[in-house]
JSON list of C-alpha atoms in Angstrom, two decimals:
[
{"chain": "Z", "resi": 1, "resn": "GLN", "atom": "CA", "xyz": [0.00, 0.00, 0.00]},
{"chain": "Z", "resi": 2, "resn": "PRO", "atom": "CA", "xyz": [1.36, 3.48, -0.88]},
{"chain": "Z", "resi": 3, "resn": "PRO", "atom": "CA", "xyz": [2.09, 5.70, 2.14]},
{"chain": "Z", "resi": 4, "resn": "ILE", "atom": "CA", "xyz": [-0.59, 8.14, 3.20]},
{"chain": "Z", "resi": 5, "resn": "PRO", "atom": "CA", "xyz": [0.36, 11.66, 2.05]},
{"chain": "Z", "resi": 6, "resn": "VAL", "atom": "CA", "xyz": [0.56, 13.69, 5.23]},
{"chain": "Z", "resi": 7, "resn": "VAL", "atom": "CA", "xyz": [2.63, 16.64, 6.40]},
{"chain": "Z", "resi": 8, "resn": "THR", "atom": "CA", "xyz": [5.08, 15.61, 9.10]},
{"chain": "Z", "resi": 9, "resn": "ASP", "atom": "CA", "xyz": [7.73, 18.33, 8.76]},
{"chain": "Z", "resi": 10, "resn": "PHE", "atom": "CA", "xyz": [6.72, 21.52, 10.53]},
{"chain": "Z", "resi": 11, "resn": "SER", "atom": "CA", "xyz": [10.18, 23.11, 10.49]},
{"chain": "Z", "resi": 12, "resn": "PHE", "atom": "CA", "xyz": [9.04, 25.84, 8.12]},
{"chain": "Z", "resi": 13, "resn": "TYR", "atom": "CA", "xyz": [6.66, 27.06, 10.82]},
{"chain": "Z", "resi": 14, "resn": "LEU", "atom": "CA", "xyz": [9.57, 27.47, 13.24]},
{"chain": "Z", "resi": 15, "resn": "LEU", "atom": "CA", "xyz": [11.63, 29.17, 10.53]},
{"chain": "Z", "resi": 16, "resn": "ASP", "atom": "CA", "xyz": [8.85, 31.65, 9.90]},
{"chain": "Z", "resi": 17, "resn": "MET", "atom": "CA", "xyz": [8.48, 32.31, 13.61]},
{"chain": "Z", "resi": 18, "resn": "ASN", "atom": "CA", "xyz": [12.24, 32.88, 14.03]},
{"chain": "Z", "resi": 19, "resn": "CYS", "atom": "CA", "xyz": [12.16, 35.39, 11.18]},
{"chain": "Z", "resi": 20, "resn": "ARG", "atom": "CA", "xyz": [9.36, 37.21, 12.90]},
{"chain": "Z", "resi": 21, "resn": "ILE", "atom": "CA", "xyz": [11.36, 37.27, 16.16]},
{"chain": "Z", "resi": 22, "resn": "VAL", "atom": "CA", "xyz": [14.40, 38.72, 14.39]},
{"chain": "Z", "resi": 23, "resn": "ASP", "atom": "CA", "xyz": [12.20, 41.39, 12.88]},
{"chain": "Z", "resi": 24, "resn": "ILE", "atom": "CA", "xyz": [10.77, 42.20, 16.32]},
{"chain": "Z", "resi": 25, "resn": "LEU", "atom": "CA", "xyz": [14.25, 42.44, 17.83]},
{"chain": "Z", "resi": 26, "resn": "GLN", "atom": "CA", "xyz": [15.42, 44.75, 15.08]},
{"chain": "Z", "resi": 27, "resn": "HIS", "atom": "CA", "xyz": [12.52, 47.09, 15.76]},
{"chain": "Z", "resi": 28, "resn": "SER", "atom": "CA", "xyz": [12.98, 46.84, 19.55]},
{"chain": "Z", "resi": 29, "resn": "LEU", "atom": "CA", "xyz": [16.43, 48.41, 19.68]},
{"chain": "Z", "resi": 30, "resn": "LEU", "atom": "CA", "xyz": [14.79, 51.70, 20.55]},
{"chain": "Z", "resi": 31, "resn": "PHE", "atom": "CA", "xyz": [13.45, 50.17, 23.78]},
{"chain": "Z", "resi": 32, "resn": "ASP", "atom": "CA", "xyz": [15.36, 49.89, 27.06]},
{"chain": "Z", "resi": 33, "resn": "ASN", "atom": "CA", "xyz": [16.83, 46.61, 28.31]},
{"chain": "Z", "resi": 34, "resn": "GLY", "atom": "CA", "xyz": [13.79, 45.76, 30.43]},
{"chain": "Z", "resi": 35, "resn": "SER", "atom": "CA", "xyz": [11.41, 46.06, 27.53]},
{"chain": "Z", "resi": 36, "resn": "LEU", "atom": "CA", "xyz": [13.76, 44.08, 25.32]},
{"chain": "Z", "resi": 37, "resn": "TYR", "atom": "CA", "xyz": [13.92, 41.29, 27.91]},
{"chain": "Z", "resi": 38, "resn": "VAL", "atom": "CA", "xyz": [10.11, 41.07, 27.97]},
{"chain": "Z", "resi": 39, "resn": "ILE", "atom": "CA", "xyz": [9.95, 40.87, 24.19]},
{"chain": "Z", "resi": 40, "resn": "VAL", "atom": "CA", "xyz": [12.55, 38.07, 24.04]},
{"chain": "Z", "resi": 41, "resn": "TYR", "atom": "CA", "xyz": [10.80, 36.15, 26.82]},
{"chain": "Z", "resi": 42, "resn": "ILE", "atom": "CA", "xyz": [7.44, 36.36, 25.01]},
{"chain": "Z", "resi": 43, "resn": "ALA", "atom": "CA", "xyz": [9.06, 35.20, 21.75]},
{"chain": "Z", "resi": 44, "resn": "GLN", "atom": "CA", "xyz": [10.73, 32.23, 23.45]},
{"chain": "Z", "resi": 45, "resn": "GLU", "atom": "CA", "xyz": [7.42, 31.19, 25.05]},
{"chain": "Z", "resi": 46, "resn": "ALA", "atom": "CA", "xyz": [5.72, 31.43, 21.68]},
{"chain": "Z", "resi": 47, "resn": "ILE", "atom": "CA", "xyz": [8.36, 29.12, 20.16]},
{"chain": "Z", "resi": 48, "resn": "ARG", "atom": "CA", "xyz": [8.02, 26.64, 23.01]},
{"chain": "Z", "resi": 49, "resn": "LEU", "atom": "CA", "xyz": [4.23, 26.58, 22.62]},
{"chain": "Z", "resi": 50, "resn": "ALA", "atom": "CA", "xyz": [4.51, 26.11, 18.86]},
{"chain": "Z", "resi": 51, "resn": "GLU", "atom": "CA", "xyz": [6.93, 23.21, 19.28]},
{"chain": "Z", "resi": 52, "resn": "ALA", "atom": "CA", "xyz": [4.56, 21.53, 21.75]},
{"chain": "Z", "resi": 53, "resn": "GLN", "atom": "CA", "xyz": [1.64, 21.92, 19.33]},
{"chain": "Z", "resi": 54, "resn": "MET", "atom": "CA", "xyz": [3.71, 20.48, 16.50]},
{"chain": "Z", "resi": 55, "resn": "GLN", "atom": "CA", "xyz": [4.59, 17.46, 18.62]},
{"chain": "Z", "resi": 56, "resn": "ASP", "atom": "CA", "xyz": [0.90, 16.93, 19.34]},
{"chain": "Z", "resi": 57, "resn": "LEU", "atom": "CA", "xyz": [0.18, 17.08, 15.62]},
{"chain": "Z", "resi": 58, "resn": "ARG", "atom": "CA", "xyz": [2.87, 14.50, 14.87]},
{"chain": "Z", "resi": 59, "resn": "GLN", "atom": "CA", "xyz": [1.44, 12.14, 17.49]},
{"chain": "Z", "resi": 60, "resn": "ALA", "atom": "CA", "xyz": [-2.09, 12.64, 16.11]},
{"chain": "Z", "resi": 61, "resn": "ILE", "atom": "CA", "xyz": [-0.88, 11.83, 12.59]},
{"chain": "Z", "resi": 62, "resn": "GLU", "atom": "CA", "xyz": [0.85, 8.66, 13.80]},
{"chain": "Z", "resi": 63, "resn": "THR", "atom": "CA", "xyz": [-2.31, 7.59, 15.62]},
{"chain": "Z", "resi": 64, "resn": "LEU", "atom": "CA", "xyz": [-4.48, 8.16, 12.53]},
{"chain": "Z", "resi": 65, "resn": "GLU", "atom": "CA", "xyz": [-2.06, 6.29, 10.28]},
{"chain": "Z", "resi": 66, "resn": "ALA", "atom": "CA", "xyz": [-2.04, 3.32, 12.66]},
{"chain": "Z", "resi": 67, "resn": "ALA", "atom": "CA", "xyz": [-5.85, 3.32, 12.80]},
{"chain": "Z", "resi": 68, "resn": "ILE", "atom": "CA", "xyz": [-6.10, 3.43, 8.99]},
{"chain": "Z", "resi": 69, "resn": "ARG", "atom": "CA", "xyz": [-3.67, 0.53, 8.64]},
{"chain": "Z", "resi": 70, "resn": "ARG", "atom": "CA", "xyz": [-5.61, -1.51, 11.22]},
{"chain": "Z", "resi": 71, "resn": "ILE", "atom": "CA", "xyz": [-8.98, -0.82, 9.56]},
{"chain": "Z", "resi": 72, "resn": "ASP", "atom": "CA", "xyz": [-7.55, -1.65, 6.13]},
{"chain": "Z", "resi": 73, "resn": "ALA", "atom": "CA", "xyz": [-6.16, -4.98, 7.36]},
{"chain": "Z", "resi": 74, "resn": "GLU", "atom": "CA", "xyz": [-9.42, -5.91, 9.12]},
{"chain": "Z", "resi": 75, "resn": "THR", "atom": "CA", "xyz": [-11.46, -4.96, 6.03]},
{"chain": "Z", "resi": 76, "resn": "ARG", "atom": "CA", "xyz": [-9.31, -7.14, 3.78]},
{"chain": "Z", "resi": 77, "resn": "ALA", "atom": "CA", "xyz": [-9.53, -10.09, 6.16]},
{"chain": "Z", "resi": 78, "resn": "ARG", "atom": "CA", "xyz": [-13.32, -9.83, 6.51]},
{"chain": "Z", "resi": 79, "resn": "MET", "atom": "CA", "xyz": [-13.71, -9.34, 2.76]},
{"chain": "Z", "resi": 80, "resn": "ARG", "atom": "CA", "xyz": [-11.73, -12.50, 2.05]},
{"chain": "Z", "resi": 81, "resn": "GLU", "atom": "CA", "xyz": [-13.64, -14.51, 4.65]},
{"chain": "Z", "resi": 82, "resn": "THR", "atom": "CA", "xyz": [-17.03, -13.33, 3.36]},
{"chain": "Z", "resi": 83, "resn": "PHE", "atom": "CA", "xyz": [-15.99, -13.86, -0.26]},
{"chain": "Z", "resi": 84, "resn": "ASP", "atom": "CA", "xyz": [-15.02, -17.48, 0.43]},
{"chain": "Z", "resi": 85, "resn": "LYS", "atom": "CA", "xyz": [-18.29, -18.19, 2.26]},
{"chain": "Z", "resi": 86, "resn": "VAL", "atom": "CA", "xyz": [-20.42, -16.62, -0.46]},
{"chain": "Z", "resi": 87, "resn": "ASN", "atom": "CA", "xyz": [-18.42, -18.54, -3.07]},
{"chain": "Z", "resi": 88, "resn": "GLU", "atom": "CA", "xyz": [-19.28, -21.83, -1.41]},
{"chain": "Z", "resi": 89, "resn": "LYS", "atom": "CA", "xyz": [-22.99, -20.98, -1.19]},
{"chain": "Z", "resi": 90, "resn": "PHE", "atom": "CA", "xyz": [-22.97, -19.62, -4.75]},
{"chain": "Z", "resi": 91, "resn": "ASN", "atom": "CA", "xyz": [-21.89, -22.97, -6.18]},
{"chain": "Z", "resi": 92, "resn": "ASP", "atom": "CA", "xyz": [-24.75, -24.71, -4.38]},
{"chain": "Z", "resi": 93, "resn": "THR", "atom": "CA", "xyz": [-27.46, -22.27, -5.50]},
{"chain": "Z", "resi": 94, "resn": "PHE", "atom": "CA", "xyz": [-26.04, -22.13, -9.04]},
{"chain": "Z", "resi": 95, "resn": "ARG", "atom": "CA", "xyz": [-26.14, -25.90, -9.46]},
{"chain": "Z", "resi": 96, "resn": "GLY", "atom": "CA", "xyz": [-29.64, -26.00, -7.98]},
{"chain": "Z", "resi": 97, "resn": "LEU", "atom": "CA", "xyz": [-31.00, -23.37, -10.38]},
{"chain": "Z", "resi": 98, "resn": "PHE", "atom": "CA", "xyz": [-29.23, -24.72, -13.47]},
{"chain": "Z", "resi": 99, "resn": "GLY", "atom": "CA", "xyz": [-29.62, -28.41, -12.66]},
{"chain": "Z", "resi": 100, "resn": "GLY", "atom": "CA", "xyz": [-25.85, -28.88, -12.91]},
{"chain": "Z", "resi": 101, "resn": "GLY", "atom": "CA", "xyz": [-22.80, -26.99, -14.07]},
{"chain": "Z", "resi": 102, "resn": "ARG", "atom": "CA", "xyz": [-20.30, -25.38, -11.78]},
{"chain": "Z", "resi": 103, "resn": "ALA", "atom": "CA", "xyz": [-19.86, -21.93, -10.35]},
{"chain": "Z", "resi": 104, "resn": "ALA", "atom": "CA", "xyz": [-17.05, -20.07, -8.68]},
{"chain": "Z", "resi": 105, "resn": "LEU", "atom": "CA", "xyz": [-16.32, -16.44, -7.99]},
{"chain": "Z", "resi": 106, "resn": "ARG", "atom": "CA", "xyz": [-12.77, -15.70, -9.05]},
{"chain": "Z", "resi": 107, "resn": "MET", "atom": "CA", "xyz": [-11.09, -12.39, -8.41]},
{"chain": "Z", "resi": 108, "resn": "GLU", "atom": "CA", "xyz": [-9.31, -10.68, -11.29]},
{"chain": "Z", "resi": 109, "resn": "GLY", "atom": "CA", "xyz": [-6.30, -9.01, -9.75]},
{"chain": "Z", "resi": 110, "resn": "ASP", "atom": "CA", "xyz": [-4.39, -9.05, -6.48]},
{"chain": "Z", "resi": 111, "resn": "GLU", "atom": "CA", "xyz": [-6.13, -6.06, -4.88]},
{"chain": "Z", "resi": 112, "resn": "ILE", "atom": "CA", "xyz": [-9.10, -7.63, -3.09]},
{"chain": "Z", "resi": 113, "resn": "LEU", "atom": "CA", "xyz": [-10.94, -4.34, -2.51]},
{"chain": "Z", "resi": 114, "resn": "SER", "atom": "CA", "xyz": [-10.98, -3.37, -6.20]},
{"chain": "Z", "resi": 115, "resn": "ALA", "atom": "CA", "xyz": [-10.62, -6.65, -8.09]},
{"chain": "Z", "resi": 116, "resn": "GLY", "atom": "CA", "xyz": [-13.18, -7.73, -10.66]},
{"chain": "Z", "resi": 117, "resn": "VAL", "atom": "CA", "xyz": [-15.12, -11.00, -10.36]},
{"chain": "Z", "resi": 118, "resn": "LYS", "atom": "CA", "xyz": [-15.68, -13.85, -12.83]},
{"chain": "Z", "resi": 119, "resn": "PHE", "atom": "CA", "xyz": [-18.75, -16.09, -12.64]},
{"chain": "Z", "resi": 120, "resn": "GLY", "atom": "CA", "xyz": [-19.51, -19.75, -13.24]},
{"chain": "Z", "resi": 121, "resn": "GLN", "atom": "CA", "xyz": [-20.48, -21.92, -16.19]},
{"chain": "Z", "resi": 122, "resn": "PRO", "atom": "CA", "xyz": [-23.88, -23.48, -16.93]},
{"chain": "Z", "resi": 123, "resn": "PRO", "atom": "CA", "xyz": [-23.97, -27.17, -17.95]},
{"chain": "Z", "resi": 124, "resn": "GLY", "atom": "CA", "xyz": [-22.35, -27.79, -21.33]},
{"chain": "Z", "resi": 125, "resn": "LYS", "atom": "CA", "xyz": [-20.88, -24.29, -21.70]},
{"chain": "Z", "resi": 126, "resn": "ARG", "atom": "CA", "xyz": [-17.40, -22.83, -21.29]},
{"chain": "Z", "resi": 127, "resn": "ASN", "atom": "CA", "xyz": [-18.18, -19.15, -21.06]},
{"chain": "Z", "resi": 128, "resn": "GLN", "atom": "CA", "xyz": [-15.36, -16.87, -19.94]},
{"chain": "Z", "resi": 129, "resn": "THR", "atom": "CA", "xyz": [-17.65, -13.93, -19.13]},
{"chain": "Z", "resi": 130, "resn": "VAL", "atom": "CA", "xyz": [-21.22, -13.48, -17.96]},
{"chain": "Z", "resi": 131, "resn": "ARG", "atom": "CA", "xyz": [-21.92, -11.32, -21.05]},
{"chain": "Z", "resi": 132, "resn": "LEU", "atom": "CA", "xyz": [-21.80, -14.44, -23.23]},
{"chain": "Z", "resi": 133, "resn": "LEU", "atom": "CA", "xyz": [-24.71, -16.03, -21.37]},
{"chain": "Z", "resi": 134, "resn": "SER", "atom": "CA", "xyz": [-28.27, -15.79, -22.62]},
{"chain": "Z", "resi": 135, "resn": "GLY", "atom": "CA", "xyz": [-30.76, -13.48, -20.93]},
{"chain": "Z", "resi": 136, "resn": "GLY", "atom": "CA", "xyz": [-32.27, -16.34, -18.95]},
{"chain": "Z", "resi": 137, "resn": "GLU", "atom": "CA", "xyz": [-28.85, -17.65, -17.90]},
{"chain": "Z", "resi": 138, "resn": "GLN", "atom": "CA", "xyz": [-27.77, -14.20, -16.78]},
{"chain": "Z", "resi": 139, "resn": "ALA", "atom": "CA", "xyz": [-30.96, -13.89, -14.71]},
{"chain": "Z", "resi": 140, "resn": "LEU", "atom": "CA", "xyz": [-30.38, -17.28, -13.07]},
{"chain": "Z", "resi": 141, "resn": "THR", "atom": "CA", "xyz": [-26.71, -16.51, -12.40]},
{"chain": "Z", "resi": 142, "resn": "ALA", "atom": "CA", "xyz": [-27.55, -13.19, -10.75]},
{"chain": "Z", "resi": 143, "resn": "THR", "atom": "CA", "xyz": [-30.33, -14.84, -8.74]},
{"chain": "Z", "resi": 144, "resn": "ALA", "atom": "CA", "xyz": [-27.95, -17.61, -7.63]},
{"chain": "Z", "resi": 145, "resn": "LEU", "atom": "CA", "xyz": [-25.48, -15.01, -6.36]},
{"chain": "Z", "resi": 146, "resn": "VAL", "atom": "CA", "xyz": [-28.18, -13.04, -4.50]},
{"chain": "Z", "resi": 147, "resn": "PHE", "atom": "CA", "xyz": [-29.56, -16.22, -2.94]},
{"chain": "Z", "resi": 148, "resn": "ALA", "atom": "CA", "xyz": [-26.05, -17.28, -1.91]},
{"chain": "Z", "resi": 149, "resn": "MET", "atom": "CA", "xyz": [-25.77, -14.03, 0.07]},
{"chain": "Z", "resi": 150, "resn": "PHE", "atom": "CA", "xyz": [-29.23, -14.65, 1.53]},
{"chain": "Z", "resi": 151, "resn": "LYS", "atom": "CA", "xyz": [-28.14, -18.08, 2.75]},
{"chain": "Z", "resi": 152, "resn": "LEU", "atom": "CA", "xyz": [-25.10, -16.56, 4.42]},
{"chain": "Z", "resi": 153, "resn": "ASN", "atom": "CA", "xyz": [-27.07, -13.71, 6.01]},
{"chain": "Z", "resi": 154, "resn": "PRO", "atom": "CA", "xyz": [-30.84, -14.29, 5.59]},
{"chain": "Z", "resi": 155, "resn": "ALA", "atom": "CA", "xyz": [-33.04, -11.24, 5.10]},
{"chain": "Z", "resi": 156, "resn": "PRO", "atom": "CA", "xyz": [-36.57, -11.29, 6.56]},
{"chain": "Z", "resi": 157, "resn": "PHE", "atom": "CA", "xyz": [-38.16, -10.17, 3.28]},
{"chain": "Z", "resi": 158, "resn": "CYS", "atom": "CA", "xyz": [-37.39, -10.42, -0.44]},
{"chain": "Z", "resi": 159, "resn": "LEU", "atom": "CA", "xyz": [-39.27, -8.92, -3.41]},
{"chain": "Z", "resi": 160, "resn": "LEU", "atom": "CA", "xyz": [-38.69, -10.53, -6.83]},
{"chain": "Z", "resi": 161, "resn": "ASP", "atom": "CA", "xyz": [-40.16, -8.51, -9.71]},
{"chain": "Z", "resi": 162, "resn": "GLU", "atom": "CA", "xyz": [-40.64, -10.79, -12.74]},
{"chain": "Z", "resi": 163, "resn": "VAL", "atom": "CA", "xyz": [-37.28, -12.48, -12.25]},
{"chain": "Z", "resi": 164, "resn": "ASP", "atom": "CA", "xyz": [-38.75, -15.53, -14.01]},
{"chain": "Z", "resi": 165, "resn": "ALA", "atom": "CA", "xyz": [-39.74, -13.55, -17.13]},
{"chain": "Z", "resi": 166, "resn": "PRO", "atom": "CA", "xyz": [-36.85, -14.78, -19.36]},
{"chain": "Z", "resi": 167, "resn": "LEU", "atom": "CA", "xyz": [-36.99, -18.38, -18.06]},
{"chain": "Z", "resi": 168, "resn": "ASP", "atom": "CA", "xyz": [-38.60, -21.46, -19.59]},
{"chain": "Z", "resi": 169, "resn": "GLU", "atom": "CA", "xyz": [-40.94, -23.59, -17.49]},
{"chain": "Z", "resi": 170, "resn": "ALA", "atom": "CA", "xyz": [-38.22, -26.00, -16.33]},
{"chain": "Z", "resi": 171, "resn": "ASN", "atom": "CA", "xyz": [-36.10, -23.14, -14.96]},
{"chain": "Z", "resi": 172, "resn": "GLN", "atom": "CA", "xyz": [-39.18, -21.44, -13.53]},
{"chain": "Z", "resi": 173, "resn": "GLY", "atom": "CA", "xyz": [-39.87, -24.60, -11.55]},
{"chain": "Z", "resi": 174, "resn": "ARG", "atom": "CA", "xyz": [-36.31, -24.80, -10.20]},
{"chain": "Z", "resi": 175, "resn": "LEU", "atom": "CA", "xyz": [-36.42, -21.13, -9.17]},
{"chain": "Z", "resi": 176, "resn": "ALA", "atom": "CA", "xyz": [-39.80, -21.58, -7.47]},
{"chain": "Z", "resi": 177, "resn": "ARG", "atom": "CA", "xyz": [-38.60, -24.67, -5.59]},
{"chain": "Z", "resi": 178, "resn": "LEU", "atom": "CA", "xyz": [-35.52, -22.82, -4.34]},
{"chain": "Z", "resi": 179, "resn": "CYS", "atom": "CA", "xyz": [-37.70, -19.94, -3.14]},
{"chain": "Z", "resi": 180, "resn": "THR", "atom": "CA", "xyz": [-39.90, -22.47, -1.34]},
{"chain": "Z", "resi": 181, "resn": "GLU", "atom": "CA", "xyz": [-36.86, -23.98, 0.40]},
{"chain": "Z", "resi": 182, "resn": "MET", "atom": "CA", "xyz": [-35.54, -20.58, 1.46]},
{"chain": "Z", "resi": 183, "resn": "SER", "atom": "CA", "xyz": [-38.95, -19.35, 2.62]},
{"chain": "Z", "resi": 184, "resn": "VAL", "atom": "CA", "xyz": [-38.18, -20.93, 6.01]},
{"chain": "Z", "resi": 185, "resn": "ASP", "atom": "CA", "xyz": [-35.97, -17.93, 6.80]},
{"chain": "Z", "resi": 186, "resn": "THR", "atom": "CA", "xyz": [-37.13, -15.36, 4.23]},
{"chain": "Z", "resi": 187, "resn": "GLN", "atom": "CA", "xyz": [-40.60, -14.28, 3.13]},
{"chain": "Z", "resi": 188, "resn": "PHE", "atom": "CA", "xyz": [-40.77, -14.00, -0.67]},
{"chain": "Z", "resi": 189, "resn": "LEU", "atom": "CA", "xyz": [-43.14, -11.76, -2.58]},
{"chain": "Z", "resi": 190, "resn": "ILE", "atom": "CA", "xyz": [-42.93, -12.60, -6.28]},
{"chain": "Z", "resi": 191, "resn": "ILE", "atom": "CA", "xyz": [-44.46, -10.57, -9.08]},
{"chain": "Z", "resi": 192, "resn": "THR", "atom": "CA", "xyz": [-45.02, -12.95, -11.98]},
{"chain": "Z", "resi": 193, "resn": "HIS", "atom": "CA", "xyz": [-47.20, -13.73, -14.99]},
{"chain": "Z", "resi": 194, "resn": "HIS", "atom": "CA", "xyz": [-46.22, -17.40, -15.22]},
{"chain": "Z", "resi": 195, "resn": "ARG", "atom": "CA", "xyz": [-48.36, -20.35, -14.25]},
{"chain": "Z", "resi": 196, "resn": "VAL", "atom": "CA", "xyz": [-45.50, -22.53, -12.95]},
{"chain": "Z", "resi": 197, "resn": "THR", "atom": "CA", "xyz": [-44.35, -19.93, -10.42]},
{"chain": "Z", "resi": 198, "resn": "MET", "atom": "CA", "xyz": [-47.93, -19.36, -9.25]},
{"chain": "Z", "resi": 199, "resn": "GLU", "atom": "CA", "xyz": [-48.37, -23.09, -8.61]},
{"chain": "Z", "resi": 200, "resn": "TYR", "atom": "CA", "xyz": [-45.67, -22.97, -5.91]},
{"chain": "Z", "resi": 201, "resn": "ALA", "atom": "CA", "xyz": [-47.09, -19.91, -4.15]},
{"chain": "Z", "resi": 202, "resn": "LYS", "atom": "CA", "xyz": [-48.81, -20.32, -0.79]},
{"chain": "Z", "resi": 203, "resn": "ALA", "atom": "CA", "xyz": [-51.04, -17.30, -1.49]},
{"chain": "Z", "resi": 204, "resn": "LEU", "atom": "CA", "xyz": [-52.02, -15.50, -4.70]},
{"chain": "Z", "resi": 205, "resn": "ILE", "atom": "CA", "xyz": [-53.02, -11.86, -5.02]},
{"chain": "Z", "resi": 206, "resn": "GLY", "atom": "CA", "xyz": [-54.44, -10.86, -8.40]},
{"chain": "Z", "resi": 207, "resn": "VAL", "atom": "CA", "xyz": [-53.85, -7.36, -9.72]},
{"chain": "Z", "resi": 208, "resn": "THR", "atom": "CA", "xyz": [-55.60, -6.10, -12.87]},
{"chain": "Z", "resi": 209, "resn": "MET", "atom": "CA", "xyz": [-55.26, -2.87, -14.80]},
{"chain": "Z", "resi": 210, "resn": "ARG", "atom": "CA", "xyz": [-58.24, -0.77, -15.71]},
{"chain": "Z", "resi": 211, "resn": "GLU", "atom": "CA", "xyz": [-59.10, -0.90, -19.38]},
{"chain": "Z", "resi": 212, "resn": "PRO", "atom": "CA", "xyz": [-58.56, 2.38, -21.25]},
{"chain": "Z", "resi": 213, "resn": "GLY", "atom": "CA", "xyz": [-61.77, 4.36, -21.75]}
]
């Protein structure tokens, strides 16, 4: 990791203050010795106070840098742990929705916080990118990833808006069965126009649109 750009050298402040003191002394030659002593004393106290403040700033910067390094390390560790757990669940949900195949999240790059991610492969395909999948396969892959996260950290409620629209009846049935299995921990509300999905629902609510005119 590149070092954090911070200012740690405050010597120019002291240099500026010394220049000011010299200027004060040059203009104080008209004063008597007592007045000159007071001026020098005040200047020395100002320098001492400035040096103490600079030391406090240096300590604050060191504390912040240490905190940033600790947070960064903890974030990377938790990211890796969560990524591995989601990856394991993702393979299970992917195979369940596709009826086979294999899935794995693979990071592209060494920087875990900014690396890209590659997805899995449906049965009989060797796709290198999710863009080469059909619309239905992309929908199932995205759903498998979302459901993998749900299995890791279940949400109490999930709304699916026509997720089954690009799917054939076989894939609609697999998606509906997976929703039924996960409904133990999560309540699903599915907006659909398909008969197969409706057959798995525990309750149906019909919504119609008013005819024009």
